[in-house]
Every structure is written in structure tokens, then in C-alpha cells.
Amino acid sequence: MAYINLENRLAKITDLPTLSTVASNIIQITQSPKSSALEVGRAISQDPALVSRILRIANSTFYGFPGKISTIPHAVVILGFVNIRNLVLAASISRIFSSKGGDAYFDREGFWRHSLACGVTSKLIAKRLGMKNPEEVFIWGLLHDVGKLALDAYFKEDFTRVVCLAKEKRILLRDAEQELLGFDHAEVGGIVADKWALPPALIKVIRFHHNPTEANESMRMAAIVHLADVLCRAIGVGDGVDNKVPCIDEESWRLFRFNKQTIKRLFSEMEREIGNAKAFLAFVK
Amino acid sequence: MEMVDIDSAKEGMIIIKEILNEQGNVLLKEGTALTKDLISKLKSLGISEVCVENPEKNGSPDNMSSAVSTELKELEYRFSNVRGDAIMEELMAAVKEYITEKGSSDGIH
């Protein structure tokens, strides 16, 4: 079978948009410990549409300060750099793809529902592991499948065949991608994330969320998202294309040593938190 | 896998091919267990047949609420490609317990 050469094809997509200037600036600013809330606020204020979107979500029940945040500098102080960066990234990426793709073959809402559930679950796992900044982990889960959006938007014909095959054979989308294209959405996501100059750890998580052991120094992060993906599918928050649970990576599973009680507690927390995250769904849709 | 006439469809059967309306929008996604309400709704929308898994495998233990039994059947479907894998069996057992315990505590309140 003549597979598509992914790198060549992606290189030819001249209109694959870059991240917004504001998003690129925010990534830079929030990575430096010397940056101030004022600088972050100033960068966001360059984009009035973004300002109103951020204020709307900042005041939703998702963050627990309903109706109390009236300005961007206030939002930066209350929510913190990491949450603000997550919001700006999510807004920029959802905006890039809002006008391209999404139809009866690819359920965009189902895609975001699964992504959001993975973000929330990754954060819960990070909390359970005692990680110091679980908010950071939320964006890993939220963006792990961004390659699907790129495939849907820029490889429409091929992706439609992939989706049809996954549904017809009742297999995982990624298995259908490998069968028809010879690569999967994780590889595409990795290339797109690299092009956007996302933080290096996030690029690795996106690229290796199916096979965390290959992520080397970022294995633990990729394993968190991998586990979150499997747990979400286990309780029925699939990705809008297939409704199957993939096999968990054995090494990742052993890394955390969660017993049955812990997993059950996680399910309970997931259901509650996913329910609370509906405002975020409106934010990215 | 079998196509069954909507009049022969029974509660608990698992849909294995998504059901679309005339516009191509998904009415029911694959892996959904049919309930009485869903069957009536499909009839009212003019759906004449559905593709289900093992139509003879129907029914649930008497002591289980139909909501829990529906959730468990959907769970079996989601895990059907990974049965036999030790870790996945462990995970599936955890989900099963979670659904069952949640179902019984829901029943108390």
C-alpha cells in the first residue's frame, strides 16, 4: 500500500496556521520566572476577543470564582500564570481549527469532550501523585489529540476514509490511521506542536501519549496522559469516533501502582470534575 | 452482529453501528445499550432496523437495576477488544465495581 509520506505532506500545507502572536508571547513570558502579572496582562490585552473569552471562563464555576473577576490583571493574579497560559493556548488552538473540518464523520464536540475529560483526569492523577503543579498537567491532557484536528482539517479526504474504516471495523481510530495512512494522529500532533513551538515537554506528551516509554525523560508525563486517556474511555468518555478502550501500556501502569480502590476513587472524582468542566467546553467549542 | 427489526429490538441490546438521522447526524453512538425509551424514540423517528450485538444475549440478573445493567453491558462492549489482557481485566473489574456500587448507593437515596 502506498502510504502518505507525512513529513512531506505536512510541509506542503502552507496554510497550516501558526499560533496567534499573543499565544506565542504568552508561552515565552510565562516560561520565565522573572515575568510579572502585569506583562502577562499586557500581552493578553492585545487581543480584545481573547480578553472577553478569558474573563467569561475565569468567572465560570470551572475555576470556583463565579462573578468575581472583572479585569485581566485580576484574572492573572487569581488564576496564576499556568492557568492563564492554558487558557490562551486552548483559545488559540480552538480558534485555528474552528473554521476548518468537523462534520458528520468527525464529531468535533465529542472530540473536545474527550480532550477536556483527559485534561481533568490528568490533573487528578497528578494531584494523587503529589505533583507540585497539577494545573500544568491539565493542558497536556486537553491537547494530547490535537493531531486529530490537524488531520480532519488538512487531510480531510484521507481522514474521512480512516474514520469510516474505524467505524466499519469497530477498531480504534489510531489503528485505522496506521492501516490506511501508515502513521497516526500522535505523530501528526507532534509535528504540529513542534511547528507551533509549544513547550518541549508538551510536544513529547502529544507525540508519545500512546507509547509513553518512547518519550524518554518525559515518560512520566506521557504516561499520566496515556492513563487518563484509557480511564476516560473506560468510563465511556470516548473520542467521538471509536468507543473502545485501548490496551494500557504495561510499564506506565506499573509506574503508578494504582490499586483497585484508588482507581475507583479516581472514577468518582473524574465524574464530579468532568461535570464541573462544562464551561470549559463552551470555551473551546 | 445482526440487523434486527425495530419491533424485535429489546432493552439491553447493544448497538454496534451508530444510528444516523437523514441529515447524517448521530442519533445513537455504537456501544449504546437500548432502553425502552430509546426504542420508542427510534420508532417515532422512523428508524426501521438497528444493528446489534448477539441479539440472543439479552437480559440481566433480577437483582440488578436496569440502569446498572445497561451501563455494564456498554462497559463489556467498550472492553471487548482487550479481553484476556491481565491489566485490562483488572481495570475492567474496577469499573464494574464502581458502576455497581454507585448504582446501589443511588438506589438508597
PDB file of N, CA, C and O in Angstrom, chain A residues 19-68:
ATOM      1  N   LEU A  19       0.432  29.670  15.665  1.00  0.00           N
ATOM      2  CA  LEU A  19      -0.294  30.124  16.852  1.00  0.00           C
ATOM      3  C   LEU A  19      -0.415  31.643  16.783  1.00  0.00           C
ATOM      4  O   LEU A  19       0.417  32.297  16.155  1.00  0.00           O
ATOM      5  N   SER A  20      -1.414  32.176  17.458  1.00  0.00           N
ATOM      6  CA  SER A  20      -1.539  33.637  17.443  1.00  0.00           C
ATOM      7  C   SER A  20      -0.305  34.253  18.107  1.00  0.00           C
ATOM      8  O   SER A  20       0.359  33.607  18.933  1.00  0.00           O
ATOM      9  N   THR A  21      -0.021  35.502  17.739  1.00  0.00           N
ATOM     10  CA  THR A  21       1.138  36.186  18.340  1.00  0.00           C
ATOM     11  C   THR A  21       0.976  36.251  19.848  1.00  0.00           C
ATOM     12  O   THR A  21       1.930  36.051  20.601  1.00  0.00           O
ATOM     13  N   VAL A  22      -0.264  36.524  20.283  1.00  0.00           N
ATOM     14  CA  VAL A  22      -0.494  36.614  21.726  1.00  0.00           C
ATOM     15  C   VAL A  22      -0.134  35.285  22.396  1.00  0.00           C
ATOM     16  O   VAL A  22       0.567  35.253  23.416  1.00  0.00           O
ATOM     17  N   ALA A  23      -0.577  34.165  21.782  1.00  0.00           N
ATOM     18  CA  ALA A  23      -0.296  32.854  22.400  1.00  0.00           C
ATOM     19  C   ALA A  23       1.208  32.596  22.451  1.00  0.00           C
ATOM     20  O   ALA A  23       1.730  32.156  23.474  1.00  0.00           O
ATOM     21  N   SER A  24       1.903  32.902  21.332  1.00  0.00           N
ATOM     22  CA  SER A  24       3.353  32.693  21.317  1.00  0.00           C
ATOM     23  C   SER A  24       4.031  33.552  22.386  1.00  0.00           C
ATOM     24  O   SER A  24       4.924  33.079  23.096  1.00  0.00           O
ATOM     25  N   ASN A  25       3.591  34.814  22.492  1.00  0.00           N
ATOM     26  CA  ASN A  25       4.173  35.691  23.520  1.00  0.00           C
ATOM     27  C   ASN A  25       3.925  35.159  24.921  1.00  0.00           C
ATOM     28  O   ASN A  25       4.809  35.178  25.772  1.00  0.00           O
ATOM     29  N   ILE A  26       2.697  34.696  25.135  1.00  0.00           N
ATOM     30  CA  ILE A  26       2.345  34.215  26.488  1.00  0.00           C
ATOM     31  C   ILE A  26       3.184  32.984  26.858  1.00  0.00           C
ATOM     32  O   ILE A  26       3.624  32.849  27.992  1.00  0.00           O
ATOM     33  N   ILE A  27       3.417  32.101  25.871  1.00  0.00           N
ATOM     34  CA  ILE A  27       4.249  30.920  26.154  1.00  0.00           C
ATOM     35  C   ILE A  27       5.635  31.384  26.616  1.00  0.00           C
ATOM     36  O   ILE A  27       6.171  30.907  27.609  1.00  0.00           O
ATOM     37  N   GLN A  28       6.169  32.347  25.887  1.00  0.00           N
ATOM     38  CA  GLN A  28       7.503  32.867  26.236  1.00  0.00           C
ATOM     39  C   GLN A  28       7.486  33.506  27.627  1.00  0.00           C
ATOM     40  O   GLN A  28       8.301  33.173  28.476  1.00  0.00           O
ATOM     41  N   ILE A  29       6.539  34.413  27.823  1.00  0.00           N
ATOM     42  CA  ILE A  29       6.519  35.193  29.072  1.00  0.00           C
ATOM     43  C   ILE A  29       6.331  34.284  30.290  1.00  0.00           C
ATOM     44  O   ILE A  29       7.026  34.412  31.291  1.00  0.00           O
ATOM     45  N   THR A  30       5.379  33.339  30.173  1.00  0.00           N
ATOM     46  CA  THR A  30       5.067  32.528  31.360  1.00  0.00           C
ATOM     47  C   THR A  30       6.149  31.480  31.641  1.00  0.00           C
ATOM     48  O   THR A  30       6.146  30.868  32.699  1.00  0.00           O
ATOM     49  N   GLN A  31       7.067  31.263  30.675  1.00  0.00           N
ATOM     50  CA  GLN A  31       8.146  30.318  30.943  1.00  0.00           C
ATOM     51  C   GLN A  31       9.273  30.954  31.757  1.00  0.00           C
ATOM     52  O   GLN A  31      10.100  30.258  32.322  1.00  0.00           O
ATOM     53  N   SER A  32       9.284  32.272  31.790  1.00  0.00           N
ATOM     54  CA  SER A  32      10.356  32.938  32.530  1.00  0.00           C
ATOM     55  C   SER A  32       9.917  33.253  33.961  1.00  0.00           C
ATOM     56  O   SER A  32       8.867  33.872  34.175  1.00  0.00           O
ATOM     57  N   PRO A  33      10.711  32.856  34.953  1.00  0.00           N
ATOM     58  CA  PRO A  33      10.326  33.128  36.350  1.00  0.00           C
ATOM     59  C   PRO A  33      10.347  34.617  36.667  1.00  0.00           C
ATOM     60  O   PRO A  33       9.785  35.056  37.676  1.00  0.00           O
ATOM     61  N   LYS A  34      11.012  35.415  35.810  1.00  0.00           N
ATOM     62  CA  LYS A  34      11.127  36.857  36.093  1.00  0.00           C
ATOM     63  C   LYS A  34       9.905  37.644  35.613  1.00  0.00           C
ATOM     64  O   LYS A  34       9.779  38.830  35.906  1.00  0.00           O
ATOM     65  N   SER A  35       9.024  36.999  34.854  1.00  0.00           N
ATOM     66  CA  SER A  35       7.879  37.731  34.295  1.00  0.00           C
ATOM     67  C   SER A  35       6.898  38.154  35.384  1.00  0.00           C
ATOM     68  O   SER A  35       6.768  37.485  36.407  1.00  0.00           O
ATOM     69  N   SER A  36       6.203  39.255  35.117  1.00  0.00           N
ATOM     70  CA  SER A  36       5.232  39.734  36.100  1.00  0.00           C
ATOM     71  C   SER A  36       3.808  39.559  35.556  1.00  0.00           C
ATOM     72  O   SER A  36       3.602  39.413  34.346  1.00  0.00           O
ATOM     73  N   ALA A  37       2.860  39.613  36.484  1.00  0.00           N
ATOM     74  CA  ALA A  37       1.443  39.504  36.103  1.00  0.00           C
ATOM     75  C   ALA A  37       1.078  40.642  35.147  1.00  0.00           C
ATOM     76  O   ALA A  37       0.255  40.476  34.241  1.00  0.00           O
ATOM     77  N   LEU A  38       1.719  41.779  35.351  1.00  0.00           N
ATOM     78  CA  LEU A  38       1.446  42.937  34.509  1.00  0.00           C
ATOM     79  C   LEU A  38       1.807  42.652  33.045  1.00  0.00           C
ATOM     80  O   LEU A  38       1.046  42.973  32.125  1.00  0.00           O
ATOM     81  N   GLU A  39       2.985  42.034  32.854  1.00  0.00           N
ATOM     82  CA  GLU A  39       3.425  41.704  31.489  1.00  0.00           C
ATOM     83  C   GLU A  39       2.445  40.734  30.823  1.00  0.00           C
ATOM     84  O   GLU A  39       2.089  40.888  29.653  1.00  0.00           O
ATOM     85  N   VAL A  40       2.022  39.721  31.580  1.00  0.00           N
ATOM     86  CA  VAL A  40       1.080  38.735  31.038  1.00  0.00           C
ATOM     87  C   VAL A  40      -0.223  39.437  30.664  1.00  0.00           C
ATOM     88  O   VAL A  40      -0.765  39.253  29.568  1.00  0.00           O
ATOM     89  N   GLY A  41      -0.692  40.292  31.558  1.00  0.00           N
ATOM     90  CA  GLY A  41      -1.932  41.036  31.324  1.00  0.00           C
ATOM     91  C   GLY A  41      -1.836  41.896  30.074  1.00  0.00           C
ATOM     92  O   GLY A  41      -2.741  41.913  29.248  1.00  0.00           O
ATOM     93  N   ARG A  42      -0.694  42.574  29.940  1.00  0.00           N
ATOM     94  CA  ARG A  42      -0.485  43.456  28.778  1.00  0.00           C
ATOM     95  C   ARG A  42      -0.524  42.640  27.480  1.00  0.00           C
ATOM     96  O   ARG A  42      -1.124  43.058  26.496  1.00  0.00           O
ATOM     97  N   ALA A  43       0.132  41.498  27.479  1.00  0.00           N
ATOM     98  CA  ALA A  43       0.179  40.662  26.262  1.00  0.00           C
ATOM     99  C   ALA A  43      -1.230  40.212  25.865  1.00  0.00           C
ATOM    100  O   ALA A  43      -1.606  40.253  24.696  1.00  0.00           O
ATOM    101  N   ILE A  44      -2.019  39.799  26.840  1.00  0.00           N
ATOM    102  CA  ILE A  44      -3.382  39.324  26.535  1.00  0.00           C
ATOM    103  C   ILE A  44      -4.253  40.468  26.020  1.00  0.00           C
ATOM    104  O   ILE A  44      -5.071  40.296  25.120  1.00  0.00           O
ATOM    105  N   SER A  45      -4.037  41.667  26.587  1.00  0.00           N
ATOM    106  CA  SER A  45      -4.882  42.811  26.220  1.00  0.00           C
ATOM    107  C   SER A  45      -4.737  43.211  24.759  1.00  0.00           C
ATOM    108  O   SER A  45      -5.537  43.992  24.237  1.00  0.00           O
ATOM    109  N   GLN A  46      -3.716  42.691  24.063  1.00  0.00           N
ATOM    110  CA  GLN A  46      -3.553  42.978  22.630  1.00  0.00           C
ATOM    111  C   GLN A  46      -4.700  42.368  21.812  1.00  0.00           C
ATOM    112  O   GLN A  46      -4.888  42.693  20.656  1.00  0.00           O
ATOM    113  N   ASP A  47      -5.398  41.422  22.408  1.00  0.00           N
ATOM    114  CA  ASP A  47      -6.443  40.698  21.672  1.00  0.00           C
ATOM    115  C   ASP A  47      -7.776  40.813  22.421  1.00  0.00           C
ATOM    116  O   ASP A  47      -8.067  40.033  23.321  1.00  0.00           O
ATOM    117  N   PRO A  48      -8.601  41.808  22.051  1.00  0.00           N
ATOM    118  CA  PRO A  48      -9.845  42.070  22.803  1.00  0.00           C
ATOM    119  C   PRO A  48     -10.803  40.875  22.842  1.00  0.00           C
ATOM    120  O   PRO A  48     -11.467  40.645  23.862  1.00  0.00           O
ATOM    121  N   ALA A  49     -10.846  40.096  21.722  1.00  0.00           N
ATOM    122  CA  ALA A  49     -11.765  38.942  21.721  1.00  0.00           C
ATOM    123  C   ALA A  49     -11.319  37.930  22.769  1.00  0.00           C
ATOM    124  O   ALA A  49     -12.137  37.326  23.469  1.00  0.00           O
ATOM    125  N   LEU A  50      -9.997  37.782  22.876  1.00  0.00           N
ATOM    126  CA  LEU A  50      -9.445  36.846  23.859  1.00  0.00           C
ATOM    127  C   LEU A  50      -9.731  37.314  25.287  1.00  0.00           C
ATOM    128  O   LEU A  50     -10.054  36.509  26.164  1.00  0.00           O
ATOM    129  N   VAL A  51      -9.647  38.627  25.488  1.00  0.00           N
ATOM    130  CA  VAL A  51      -9.913  39.190  26.816  1.00  0.00           C
ATOM    131  C   VAL A  51     -11.315  38.790  27.278  1.00  0.00           C
ATOM    132  O   VAL A  51     -11.505  38.286  28.391  1.00  0.00           O
ATOM    133  N   SER A  52     -12.303  38.970  26.396  1.00  0.00           N
ATOM    134  CA  SER A  52     -13.672  38.675  26.850  1.00  0.00           C
ATOM    135  C   SER A  52     -13.872  37.169  27.053  1.00  0.00           C
ATOM    136  O   SER A  52     -14.566  36.749  27.980  1.00  0.00           O
ATOM    137  N   ARG A  53     -13.226  36.352  26.206  1.00  0.00           N
ATOM    138  CA  ARG A  53     -13.363  34.898  26.399  1.00  0.00           C
ATOM    139  C   ARG A  53     -12.749  34.472  27.732  1.00  0.00           C
ATOM    140  O   ARG A  53     -13.308  33.662  28.463  1.00  0.00           O
ATOM    141  N   ILE A  54     -11.576  35.036  28.029  1.00  0.00           N
ATOM    142  CA  ILE A  54     -10.895  34.640  29.273  1.00  0.00           C
ATOM    143  C   ILE A  54     -11.685  35.094  30.502  1.00  0.00           C
ATOM    144  O   ILE A  54     -11.836  34.352  31.471  1.00  0.00           O
ATOM    145  N   LEU A  55     -12.227  36.296  30.424  1.00  0.00           N
ATOM    146  CA  LEU A  55     -12.991  36.769  31.585  1.00  0.00           C
ATOM    147  C   LEU A  55     -14.242  35.908  31.799  1.00  0.00           C
ATOM    148  O   LEU A  55     -14.633  35.627  32.925  1.00  0.00           O
ATOM    149  N   ARG A  56     -14.856  35.498  30.679  1.00  0.00           N
ATOM    150  CA  ARG A  56     -16.068  34.669  30.801  1.00  0.00           C
ATOM    151  C   ARG A  56     -15.741  33.337  31.508  1.00  0.00           C
ATOM    152  O   ARG A  56     -16.400  32.941  32.442  1.00  0.00           O
ATOM    153  N   ILE A  57     -14.684  32.671  31.047  1.00  0.00           N
ATOM    154  CA  ILE A  57     -14.348  31.364  31.650  1.00  0.00           C
ATOM    155  C   ILE A  57     -13.792  31.542  33.069  1.00  0.00           C
ATOM    156  O   ILE A  57     -14.071  30.729  33.959  1.00  0.00           O
ATOM    157  N   ALA A  58     -13.044  32.640  33.287  1.00  0.00           N
ATOM    158  CA  ALA A  58     -12.469  32.867  34.624  1.00  0.00           C
ATOM    159  C   ALA A  58     -13.579  33.019  35.659  1.00  0.00           C
ATOM    160  O   ALA A  58     -13.419  32.635  36.823  1.00  0.00           O
ATOM    161  N   ASN A  59     -14.711  33.560  35.221  1.00  0.00           N
ATOM    162  CA  ASN A  59     -15.834  33.781  36.147  1.00  0.00           C
ATOM    163  C   ASN A  59     -16.830  32.619  36.173  1.00  0.00           C
ATOM    164  O   ASN A  59     -17.888  32.722  36.781  1.00  0.00           O
ATOM    165  N   SER A  60     -16.496  31.535  35.498  1.00  0.00           N
ATOM    166  CA  SER A  60     -17.418  30.388  35.498  1.00  0.00           C
ATOM    167  C   SER A  60     -17.134  29.499  36.713  1.00  0.00           C
ATOM    168  O   SER A  60     -16.133  29.687  37.423  1.00  0.00           O
ATOM    169  N   THR A  61     -17.994  28.531  36.909  1.00  0.00           N
ATOM    170  CA  THR A  61     -17.810  27.626  38.055  1.00  0.00           C
ATOM    171  C   THR A  61     -16.566  26.755  37.898  1.00  0.00           C
ATOM    172  O   THR A  61     -16.092  26.172  38.864  1.00  0.00           O
ATOM    173  N   PHE A  62     -16.022  26.678  36.674  1.00  0.00           N
ATOM    174  CA  PHE A  62     -14.855  25.823  36.428  1.00  0.00           C
ATOM    175  C   PHE A  62     -13.701  26.186  37.360  1.00  0.00           C
ATOM    176  O   PHE A  62     -12.980  25.334  37.847  1.00  0.00           O
ATOM    177  N   TYR A  63     -13.508  27.490  37.587  1.00  0.00           N
ATOM    178  CA  TYR A  63     -12.397  27.913  38.451  1.00  0.00           C
ATOM    179  C   TYR A  63     -12.828  28.252  39.877  1.00  0.00           C
ATOM    180  O   TYR A  63     -11.995  28.534  40.718  1.00  0.00           O
ATOM    181  N   GLY A  64     -14.104  28.259  40.124  1.00  0.00           N
ATOM    182  CA  GLY A  64     -14.570  28.474  41.500  1.00  0.00           C
ATOM    183  C   GLY A  64     -14.583  29.916  41.976  1.00  0.00           C
ATOM    184  O   GLY A  64     -14.602  30.165  43.179  1.00  0.00           O
ATOM    185  N   PHE A  65     -14.524  30.894  41.056  1.00  0.00           N
ATOM    186  CA  PHE A  65     -14.649  32.302  41.477  1.00  0.00           C
ATOM    187  C   PHE A  65     -15.782  32.976  40.705  1.00  0.00           C
ATOM    188  O   PHE A  65     -15.571  34.034  40.089  1.00  0.00           O
ATOM    189  N   PRO A  66     -16.976  32.408  40.673  1.00  0.00           N
ATOM    190  CA  PRO A  66     -18.002  32.950  39.782  1.00  0.00           C
ATOM    191  C   PRO A  66     -18.313  34.422  40.046  1.00  0.00           C
ATOM    192  O   PRO A  66     -18.582  34.824  41.170  1.00  0.00           O
ATOM    193  N   GLY A  67     -18.213  35.201  38.970  1.00  0.00           N
ATOM    194  CA  GLY A  67     -18.605  36.612  39.021  1.00  0.00           C
ATOM    195  C   GLY A  67     -17.671  37.534  39.773  1.00  0.00           C
ATOM    196  O   GLY A  67     -18.010  38.684  40.039  1.00  0.00           O
ATOM    197  N   LYS A  68     -16.475  37.064  40.136  1.00  0.00           N
ATOM    198  CA  LYS A  68     -15.622  37.906  40.994  1.00  0.00           C
ATOM    199  C   LYS A  68     -14.449  38.550  40.260  1.00  0.00           C
ATOM    200  O   LYS A  68     -13.743  39.369  40.816  1.00  0.00           O
TER     201      LYS A  68
END
